Amino acid sequence: MEESEYSFSEIEKKWQKVYDKEKVFEAEPDPSRPKFFVTFPFPYMSGPVHLGTAYTLTRLDIVARYKRKRGFNVLFPFAFHWTGTTITGISDRIRRGDEKTIEILEKMDGVPREEIERFKDPVYLAKYYTEKNRAALKDYGLAVDWRREFHTSSLNPGFSTFVQWQYLKLKEKGYVTKGVHPVVWCPRDKSSTGDHDRLSGEGVFPEKFYLVKFRLEGSHLVAATFRPETIFGVTNVWVNPNAVYAEAEINGEKWIVSVETLDKLADQMRIVHKIREFKGKELIGKMVEAVFTGHRVPVLPASFVDPSLGTGVVYSVPAHAPYDYMALEDLKRNEAVLKEYGLDPDEIRSIKPISMITTEKYGSNPSEKLVAELGIKNQSDPKLEEATSLVYKEEFHKGVTLSNCGRFSGLPVQKAKELVIGEMRKTGAGDQFLELPSPVVCRCGTRCHVKILEDQYLLRYSWPEWKAKALRALERMSIYPKEVRENFVYFINWYDDWAFTRTSGLGTPVPWLPGHIVETLSDSTVYMAYYIVSKYVNNGMLKPENLTEEFYDYVLLGIGVPEEVGNKTGVPADFLKRLRYEFDYWYPVDLRNSGKDLVANHLTFYIFHHVAIFPEEKWPRQISVNGFLRIEGQPMHKSKGIFISLKDAVEKYGSDATRITLLLSAEGLEDPNWESEKASKNIELLRSIYGFILSLIGEKGPVRNSHMEDWLRNSVRTRVKNVTDALENMQIREATSEALYGLRNDLRWYLRRVKEPDSEALREAVEAWLNLLYPFIPHLAEELWSKLGKKNLLANHPWPIVAEVDEKPLLVEKYLEQLVEDTYQILKALKKASLNRLRLITAAQWKNNAFKEIIETAEINPEKTRGILAQHAAGVGKEELGRFMGQVMKSLQTMTEEHRKILKYVLEKGEKNILKEAQPFFEKEFKCSVETLSEDEVPREKLGELVGKKPPAQPGRPILLIE
RNA sequence: GCGGAGGUCGCGUAGCCUGGUCAAUCGCGCGAGGCUUAGGACCUCGUCCCGAAGGGGUUCGUGGGUUCAAAUCCCACCCUCCGCACCA
């Protein structure tokens, strides 16, 4: 019959339509039911939603569906993220004709050429993806209340009013301050350059460089270094003879630095007046004096000096800096250069490294040692990089200054460094500034540097009171998996003030600062509250102009009198009360699930902002995070082609198969791995489950209600309990696996075990199973539910009751399973495929009696055991008793609690009775005649003959005679 | 460097907190048999090594230790992955 064919696309569309029509997921406040509000961090609309998003989303969807079935009134809304520079960035790149961007859009996202042309308009781009993604998400089938959908930024005036209100509140309550803030800066774009805006230099951020001054004819040659403490080992100063340098007045003092340095100094709050420019070679050969130590050293030429890095001036410590050492050696050998700059070769060759630090590992001249060890030939050898870092690490952590370091002698390097820095600052012999340790190039091709932004509006994350409140919120929250809690503590403590205004990209204007928008991470922190409002903005009952500060104050915080607020906002007082009621009903968020990447930023902000704005009872209740999806073992990477969109996956595998493929692949913080082959297999698995359940529904066996039905019912209860527990603990993979495979295996065993299945017991089990399957594979489960002749929706049907499990029937089956396994093992050892006769001989009654008593005592005590045995063994031969004693002691030693339970119950029920009852099963299983006996029923001599040297029967371990 | 996760029988994983029926879960793959006109699906068994009786041997990143007993507890080491900021 074509009925049994599983066509996922048909089934999925069918039920999505039904859910839509019946408004199953449209949630309204209902005081008679507890609420459960789940949220997902809205995805960014700069591209298609991918499987990684789907994974995180699915975990949440499962909880939403499960909670609904448990009687909760579940709200699961959705929105789309437009704020920030990613969308405008793509548009910019297309406008510039960036090939790579266009290629990715065309090949990976499947955007038609003519659409790409229109992507020059960022709004068009955002709308395009929002449409596409909404469609893909709907085809995937989520338990979402779509009436509340919105997107962010000023392009959505309703949402913007909300963000503005949020910032007015933050400012009013003192969470906003003004200050300075360093950023990686592109001088051409006049904006900060985040990682994703960079052509090269990802992950590079400002580090402190120290400036060390050398007196030169009424001016200062200013060198930059990470290691100011090494000034005691200086032998010379390097400049690049071909670079351009400048003399300039810096905060009133004359400095000589590379011309590139001037902009950097100016951008770090220094007043810069350029006096003149000149070539670096003019400096060569001059003598300079270290202000800090008074060392007089020559200025020498070096090609490795990069005028764009630091100040373009480097002081040379050949003993402790392999680069300096090598450059000096090169120079000593290079007659031509010496001649060119008129340097005295003898004088240069007499320069010796000055040791000023020692370590156990490298001694006091590590440069020389490492250059020799690594076989470094000249100053352009890339291995110098490695040598430098080896020396730096070792000396910084384990080095001690030598006696030539004045007041800083005999100190650990770390300590000396700290003191030298302090002293230089005090005396003006040195200074410091921020610099990028390696080059960063903006997408526009310009080299970036550090700029300190002044008069920045900052969120005061450094404020101890705010941190304390956030930590308190965290304490009351449930966090899954639990390891992540520590991360939150770390990040809450670690955060410093955060600059939240921007001048580029999409977003909401800062209410008090025209021309500036609220940065993306900062505007998306408490927006879950807006879902209550957005429903009415979408249906036209509220207009953006109604959404004033007073409006939100009343609806979200309960401040003000409805009638007065109504007058000011134009919203009827009754409606305001209704809104207030709705907010109060739904808030706070009960569960927010996201990828682990958001812990460090968004989720921490989420906590911070909630505690700042809302009273304690509205603080978030639970956060759960999961790993990052990999594709065929590789991290997702669009430009490398490692990327699967949700749309493609759903088209190819359907929603249900996609769901379980994602869910079964990881737990906790592990990174799930998507394997397409597995997804295909999972379609087969679903087809198989579909067919299996249909066949079970078709069974027409008599109603019996014997042991096996009892067993089946209790197995079902166990599965219900397991799935429920796993779901409550956000162990979604465990839950999925248990729901998919657990009951399937139970039903298989049941069918194997009985001659004719009990149709009623089967039907009960199938019903429970479908309920358990629903959260994970909703469409398939719903389809089968209707095939069962049910009139209601499975989505609305209550979750099975988590009932007390009666272990007894389960114990009996465990005993039998063990017996079957033993039989198979013997067959294997005998290399036999089949058998003619199977005889099961259970232990003699006296053994059973003795054993019962021994297990009761629950301890391994040879004396006591022997005593008990002797009591029961009247008339038993000494040898037989001894042998049995050995067996008993051995099995007692390794007996687990479960095994004890099994034995106890088997003995209680009578082992032979159990076997008698299971005899037809054994006959069916092994296709042979089966006989069940007790040792008591076989004459002693006969028994010896039958058993041979095999160990005698033990309670729970009958002799198996195979012929 | 700082912080976090992890290394289990071909692959992906469970077990580890609370040590003992743990040669170790489940799924995939693979092999055998059954079913079937055939294929697929489905069902059963097997899948570290040895074994003519349910047993024995060697395993859970490496090396030590604690214990009657260790995948599980302790110590050291090796390796892999992730995050480290103004940016989604």
mmCIF file with all atom_site columns, N, CA, C and O in Angstrom, chain A residues 417-449:
data_model
loop_
_atom_site.group_PDB
_atom_site.id
_atom_site.type_symbol
_atom_site.label_atom_id
_atom_site.label_alt_id
_atom_site.label_comp_id
_atom_site.label_asym_id
_atom_site.label_entity_id
_atom_site.label_seq_id
_atom_site.pdbx_PDB_ins_code
_atom_site.Cartn_x
_atom_site.Cartn_y
_atom_site.Cartn_z
_atom_site.occupancy
_atom_site.B_iso_or_equiv
_atom_site.pdbx_formal_charge
_atom_site.auth_seq_id
_atom_site.auth_comp_id
_atom_site.auth_asym_id
_atom_site.auth_atom_id
_atom_site.pdbx_PDB_model_num
ATOM 1   N N  . LYS A 1 417 ? 61.532 45.074 35.221 1.00 0.00 ? 417 LYS A N  1
ATOM 2   C CA . LYS A 1 417 ? 60.809 45.747 34.154 1.00 0.00 ? 417 LYS A CA 1
ATOM 3   C C  . LYS A 1 417 ? 59.823 46.762 34.746 1.00 0.00 ? 417 LYS A C  1
ATOM 4   O O  . LYS A 1 417 ? 59.773 47.922 34.357 1.00 0.00 ? 417 LYS A O  1
ATOM 5   N N  . GLU A 1 418 ? 59.069 46.277 35.710 1.00 0.00 ? 418 GLU A N  1
ATOM 6   C CA . GLU A 1 418 ? 58.070 47.108 36.361 1.00 0.00 ? 418 GLU A CA 1
ATOM 7   C C  . GLU A 1 418 ? 58.710 48.369 36.968 1.00 0.00 ? 418 GLU A C  1
ATOM 8   O O  . GLU A 1 418 ? 58.213 49.478 36.790 1.00 0.00 ? 418 GLU A O  1
ATOM 9   N N  . LEU A 1 419 ? 59.833 48.152 37.654 1.00 0.00 ? 419 LEU A N  1
ATOM 10  C CA . LEU A 1 419 ? 60.492 49.279 38.315 1.00 0.00 ? 419 LEU A CA 1
ATOM 11  C C  . LEU A 1 419 ? 61.081 50.241 37.304 1.00 0.00 ? 419 LEU A C  1
ATOM 12  O O  . LEU A 1 419 ? 60.995 51.466 37.467 1.00 0.00 ? 419 LEU A O  1
ATOM 13  N N  . VAL A 1 420 ? 61.692 49.712 36.241 1.00 0.00 ? 420 VAL A N  1
ATOM 14  C CA . VAL A 1 420 ? 62.292 50.561 35.217 1.00 0.00 ? 420 VAL A CA 1
ATOM 15  C C  . VAL A 1 420 ? 61.215 51.429 34.562 1.00 0.00 ? 420 VAL A C  1
ATOM 16  O O  . VAL A 1 420 ? 61.396 52.625 34.360 1.00 0.00 ? 420 VAL A O  1
ATOM 17  N N  . ILE A 1 421 ? 60.083 50.812 34.264 1.00 0.00 ? 421 ILE A N  1
ATOM 18  C CA . ILE A 1 421 ? 58.998 51.554 33.632 1.00 0.00 ? 421 ILE A CA 1
ATOM 19  C C  . ILE A 1 421 ? 58.558 52.712 34.521 1.00 0.00 ? 421 ILE A C  1
ATOM 20  O O  . ILE A 1 421 ? 58.402 53.851 34.077 1.00 0.00 ? 421 ILE A O  1
ATOM 21  N N  . GLY A 1 422 ? 58.393 52.408 35.796 1.00 0.00 ? 422 GLY A N  1
ATOM 22  C CA . GLY A 1 422 ? 57.956 53.422 36.742 1.00 0.00 ? 422 GLY A CA 1
ATOM 23  C C  . GLY A 1 422 ? 58.957 54.567 36.826 1.00 0.00 ? 422 GLY A C  1
ATOM 24  O O  . GLY A 1 422 ? 58.594 55.752 36.793 1.00 0.00 ? 422 GLY A O  1
ATOM 25  N N  . GLU A 1 423 ? 60.212 54.204 36.876 1.00 0.00 ? 423 GLU A N  1
ATOM 26  C CA . GLU A 1 423 ? 61.282 55.194 37.018 1.00 0.00 ? 423 GLU A CA 1
ATOM 27  C C  . GLU A 1 423 ? 61.388 56.067 35.757 1.00 0.00 ? 423 GLU A C  1
ATOM 28  O O  . GLU A 1 423 ? 61.523 57.288 35.841 1.00 0.00 ? 423 GLU A O  1
ATOM 29  N N  . MET A 1 424 ? 61.305 55.425 34.597 1.00 0.00 ? 424 MET A N  1
ATOM 30  C CA . MET A 1 424 ? 61.408 56.176 33.335 1.00 0.00 ? 424 MET A CA 1
ATOM 31  C C  . MET A 1 424 ? 60.283 57.190 33.233 1.00 0.00 ? 424 MET A C  1
ATOM 32  O O  . MET A 1 424 ? 60.473 58.309 32.768 1.00 0.00 ? 424 MET A O  1
ATOM 33  N N  . ARG A 1 425 ? 59.144 56.767 33.665 1.00 0.00 ? 425 ARG A N  1
ATOM 34  C CA . ARG A 1 425 ? 57.990 57.637 33.567 1.00 0.00 ? 425 ARG A CA 1
ATOM 35  C C  . ARG A 1 425 ? 58.178 58.850 34.483 1.00 0.00 ? 425 ARG A C  1
ATOM 36  O O  . ARG A 1 425 ? 57.921 59.985 34.096 1.00 0.00 ? 425 ARG A O  1
ATOM 37  N N  . LYS A 1 426 ? 58.678 58.549 35.677 1.00 0.00 ? 426 LYS A N  1
ATOM 38  C CA . LYS A 1 426 ? 58.865 59.604 36.668 1.00 0.00 ? 426 LYS A CA 1
ATOM 39  C C  . LYS A 1 426 ? 59.879 60.636 36.196 1.00 0.00 ? 426 LYS A C  1
ATOM 40  O O  . LYS A 1 426 ? 59.681 61.838 36.333 1.00 0.00 ? 426 LYS A O  1
ATOM 41  N N  . THR A 1 427 ? 60.974 60.147 35.626 1.00 0.00 ? 427 THR A N  1
ATOM 42  C CA . THR A 1 427 ? 62.053 61.055 35.248 1.00 0.00 ? 427 THR A CA 1
ATOM 43  C C  . THR A 1 427 ? 61.894 61.598 33.840 1.00 0.00 ? 427 THR A C  1
ATOM 44  O O  . THR A 1 427 ? 62.658 62.447 33.421 1.00 0.00 ? 427 THR A O  1
ATOM 45  N N  . GLY A 1 428 ? 60.962 61.056 33.099 1.00 0.00 ? 428 GLY A N  1
ATOM 46  C CA . GLY A 1 428 ? 60.813 61.538 31.720 1.00 0.00 ? 428 GLY A CA 1
ATOM 47  C C  . GLY A 1 428 ? 61.814 60.918 30.774 1.00 0.00 ? 428 GLY A C  1
ATOM 48  O O  . GLY A 1 428 ? 61.933 61.347 29.624 1.00 0.00 ? 428 GLY A O  1
ATOM 49  N N  . ALA A 1 429 ? 62.520 59.921 31.218 1.00 0.00 ? 429 ALA A N  1
ATOM 50  C CA . ALA A 1 429 ? 63.495 59.260 30.346 1.00 0.00 ? 429 ALA A CA 1
ATOM 51  C C  . ALA A 1 429 ? 62.809 58.339 29.360 1.00 0.00 ? 429 ALA A C  1
ATOM 52  O O  . ALA A 1 429 ? 63.412 57.896 28.391 1.00 0.00 ? 429 ALA A O  1
ATOM 53  N N  . GLY A 1 430 ? 61.565 58.060 29.641 1.00 0.00 ? 430 GLY A N  1
ATOM 54  C CA . GLY A 1 430 ? 60.831 57.174 28.740 1.00 0.00 ? 430 GLY A CA 1
ATOM 55  C C  . GLY A 1 430 ? 59.362 57.532 28.753 1.00 0.00 ? 430 GLY A C  1
ATOM 56  O O  . GLY A 1 430 ? 58.921 58.416 29.505 1.00 0.00 ? 430 GLY A O  1
ATOM 57  N N  . ASP A 1 431 ? 58.610 56.837 27.942 1.00 0.00 ? 431 ASP A N  1
ATOM 58  C CA . ASP A 1 431 ? 57.183 57.114 27.820 1.00 0.00 ? 431 ASP A CA 1
ATOM 59  C C  . ASP A 1 431 ? 56.563 55.820 27.302 1.00 0.00 ? 431 ASP A C  1
ATOM 60  O O  . ASP A 1 431 ? 57.267 54.816 27.123 1.00 0.00 ? 431 ASP A O  1
ATOM 61  N N  . GLN A 1 432 ? 55.262 55.825 27.066 1.00 0.00 ? 432 GLN A N  1
ATOM 62  C CA . GLN A 1 432 ? 54.700 54.633 26.471 1.00 0.00 ? 432 GLN A CA 1
ATOM 63  C C  . GLN A 1 432 ? 53.581 55.000 25.511 1.00 0.00 ? 432 GLN A C  1
ATOM 64  O O  . GLN A 1 432 ? 53.027 56.089 25.573 1.00 0.00 ? 432 GLN A O  1
ATOM 65  N N  . PHE A 1 433 ? 53.286 54.126 24.599 1.00 0.00 ? 433 PHE A N  1
ATOM 66  C CA . PHE A 1 433 ? 52.137 54.325 23.729 1.00 0.00 ? 433 PHE A CA 1
ATOM 67  C C  . PHE A 1 433 ? 51.632 52.978 23.242 1.00 0.00 ? 433 PHE A C  1
ATOM 68  O O  . PHE A 1 433 ? 52.269 51.947 23.467 1.00 0.00 ? 433 PHE A O  1
ATOM 69  N N  . LEU A 1 434 ? 50.472 52.990 22.611 1.00 0.00 ? 434 LEU A N  1
ATOM 70  C CA . LEU A 1 434 ? 49.880 51.742 22.145 1.00 0.00 ? 434 LEU A CA 1
ATOM 71  C C  . LEU A 1 434 ? 50.228 51.538 20.686 1.00 0.00 ? 434 LEU A C  1
ATOM 72  O O  . LEU A 1 434 ? 50.237 52.482 19.905 1.00 0.00 ? 434 LEU A O  1
ATOM 73  N N  . GLU A 1 435 ? 50.502 50.308 20.356 1.00 0.00 ? 435 GLU A N  1
ATOM 74  C CA . GLU A 1 435 ? 50.891 50.022 18.987 1.00 0.00 ? 435 GLU A CA 1
ATOM 75  C C  . GLU A 1 435 ? 50.440 48.611 18.632 1.00 0.00 ? 435 GLU A C  1
ATOM 76  O O  . GLU A 1 435 ? 50.218 47.775 19.514 1.00 0.00 ? 435 GLU A O  1
ATOM 77  N N  . LEU A 1 436 ? 50.271 48.387 17.339 1.00 0.00 ? 436 LEU A N  1
ATOM 78  C CA . LEU A 1 436 ? 49.909 47.058 16.872 1.00 0.00 ? 436 LEU A CA 1
ATOM 79  C C  . LEU A 1 436 ? 51.186 46.255 16.674 1.00 0.00 ? 436 LEU A C  1
ATOM 80  O O  . LEU A 1 436 ? 52.057 46.688 15.925 1.00 0.00 ? 436 LEU A O  1
ATOM 81  N N  . PRO A 1 437 ? 51.301 45.127 17.334 1.00 0.00 ? 437 PRO A N  1
ATOM 82  C CA . PRO A 1 437 ? 52.568 44.380 17.278 1.00 0.00 ? 437 PRO A CA 1
ATOM 83  C C  . PRO A 1 437 ? 52.869 43.823 15.886 1.00 0.00 ? 437 PRO A C  1
ATOM 84  O O  . PRO A 1 437 ? 54.010 43.527 15.585 1.00 0.00 ? 437 PRO A O  1
ATOM 85  N N  . SER A 1 438 ? 51.840 43.661 15.049 1.00 0.00 ? 438 SER A N  1
ATOM 86  C CA . SER A 1 438 ? 52.128 43.312 13.658 1.00 0.00 ? 438 SER A CA 1
ATOM 87  C C  . SER A 1 438 ? 51.158 44.070 12.761 1.00 0.00 ? 438 SER A C  1
ATOM 88  O O  . SER A 1 438 ? 50.103 44.512 13.219 1.00 0.00 ? 438 SER A O  1
ATOM 89  N N  . PRO A 1 439 ? 51.519 44.209 11.488 1.00 0.00 ? 439 PRO A N  1
ATOM 90  C CA . PRO A 1 439 ? 50.753 45.107 10.611 1.00 0.00 ? 439 PRO A CA 1
ATOM 91  C C  . PRO A 1 439 ? 49.294 44.706 10.477 1.00 0.00 ? 439 PRO A C  1
ATOM 92  O O  . PRO A 1 439 ? 48.958 43.535 10.372 1.00 0.00 ? 439 PRO A O  1
ATOM 93  N N  . VAL A 1 440 ? 48.428 45.713 10.494 1.00 0.00 ? 440 VAL A N  1
ATOM 94  C CA . VAL A 1 440 ? 47.010 45.505 10.216 1.00 0.00 ? 440 VAL A CA 1
ATOM 95  C C  . VAL A 1 440 ? 46.674 46.370 9.012  1.00 0.00 ? 440 VAL A C  1
ATOM 96  O O  . VAL A 1 440 ? 46.989 47.554 8.981  1.00 0.00 ? 440 VAL A O  1
ATOM 97  N N  . VAL A 1 441 ? 46.069 45.720 7.989  1.00 0.00 ? 441 VAL A N  1
ATOM 98  C CA . VAL A 1 441 ? 45.687 46.473 6.801  1.00 0.00 ? 441 VAL A CA 1
ATOM 99  C C  . VAL A 1 441 ? 44.172 46.435 6.666  1.00 0.00 ? 441 VAL A C  1
ATOM 100 O O  . VAL A 1 441 ? 43.564 45.378 6.708  1.00 0.00 ? 441 VAL A O  1
ATOM 101 N N  . CYS A 1 442 ? 43.601 47.585 6.524  1.00 0.00 ? 442 CYS A N  1
ATOM 102 C CA . CYS A 1 442 ? 42.154 47.715 6.374  1.00 0.00 ? 442 CYS A CA 1
ATOM 103 C C  . CYS A 1 442 ? 41.724 47.152 5.024  1.00 0.00 ? 442 CYS A C  1
ATOM 104 O O  . CYS A 1 442 ? 42.511 47.076 4.085  1.00 0.00 ? 442 CYS A O  1
ATOM 105 N N  . ARG A 1 443 ? 40.457 46.779 4.926  1.00 0.00 ? 443 ARG A N  1
ATOM 106 C CA . ARG A 1 443 ? 39.931 46.292 3.650  1.00 0.00 ? 443 ARG A CA 1
ATOM 107 C C  . ARG A 1 443 ? 40.157 47.295 2.528  1.00 0.00 ? 443 ARG A C  1
ATOM 108 O O  . ARG A 1 443 ? 40.230 46.941 1.368  1.00 0.00 ? 443 ARG A O  1
ATOM 109 N N  . CYS A 1 444 ? 40.243 48.568 2.880  1.00 0.00 ? 444 CYS A N  1
ATOM 110 C CA . CYS A 1 444 ? 40.456 49.578 1.852  1.00 0.00 ? 444 CYS A CA 1
ATOM 111 C C  . CYS A 1 444 ? 41.924 49.654 1.445  1.00 0.00 ? 444 CYS A C  1
ATOM 112 O O  . CYS A 1 444 ? 42.282 50.442 0.574  1.00 0.00 ? 444 CYS A O  1
ATOM 113 N N  . GLY A 1 445 ? 42.776 48.865 2.070  1.00 0.00 ? 445 GLY A N  1
ATOM 114 C CA . GLY A 1 445 ? 44.176 48.794 1.671  1.00 0.00 ? 445 GLY A CA 1
ATOM 115 C C  . GLY A 1 445 ? 45.101 49.693 2.466  1.00 0.00 ? 445 GLY A C  1
ATOM 116 O O  . GLY A 1 445 ? 46.293 49.733 2.235  1.00 0.00 ? 445 GLY A O  1
ATOM 117 N N  . THR A 1 446 ? 44.548 50.398 3.436  1.00 0.00 ? 446 THR A N  1
ATOM 118 C CA . THR A 1 446 ? 45.351 51.338 4.219  1.00 0.00 ? 446 THR A CA 1
ATOM 119 C C  . THR A 1 446 ? 45.896 50.656 5.470  1.00 0.00 ? 446 THR A C  1
ATOM 120 O O  . THR A 1 446 ? 45.212 49.861 6.098  1.00 0.00 ? 446 THR A O  1
ATOM 121 N N  . ARG A 1 447 ? 47.143 50.987 5.820  1.00 0.00 ? 447 ARG A N  1
ATOM 122 C CA . ARG A 1 447 ? 47.729 50.461 7.038  1.00 0.00 ? 447 ARG A CA 1
ATOM 123 C C  . ARG A 1 447 ? 47.096 51.154 8.253  1.00 0.00 ? 447 ARG A C  1
ATOM 124 O O  . ARG A 1 447 ? 46.968 52.378 8.290  1.00 0.00 ? 447 ARG A O  1
ATOM 125 N N  . CYS A 1 448 ? 46.691 50.358 9.216  1.00 0.00 ? 448 CYS A N  1
ATOM 126 C CA . CYS A 1 448 ? 46.008 50.910 10.387 1.00 0.00 ? 448 CYS A CA 1
ATOM 127 C C  . CYS A 1 448 ? 46.978 51.179 11.529 1.00 0.00 ? 448 CYS A C  1
ATOM 128 O O  . CYS A 1 448 ? 48.062 50.603 11.576 1.00 0.00 ? 448 CYS A O  1
ATOM 129 N N  . HIS A 1 449 ? 46.570 52.016 12.428 1.00 0.00 ? 449 HIS A N  1
ATOM 130 C CA . HIS A 1 449 ? 47.317 52.199 13.668 1.00 0.00 ? 449 HIS A CA 1
ATOM 131 C C  . HIS A 1 449 ? 46.331 52.367 14.826 1.00 0.00 ? 449 HIS A C  1
ATOM 132 O O  . HIS A 1 449 ? 45.122 52.313 14.631 1.00 0.00 ? 449 HIS A O  1
#
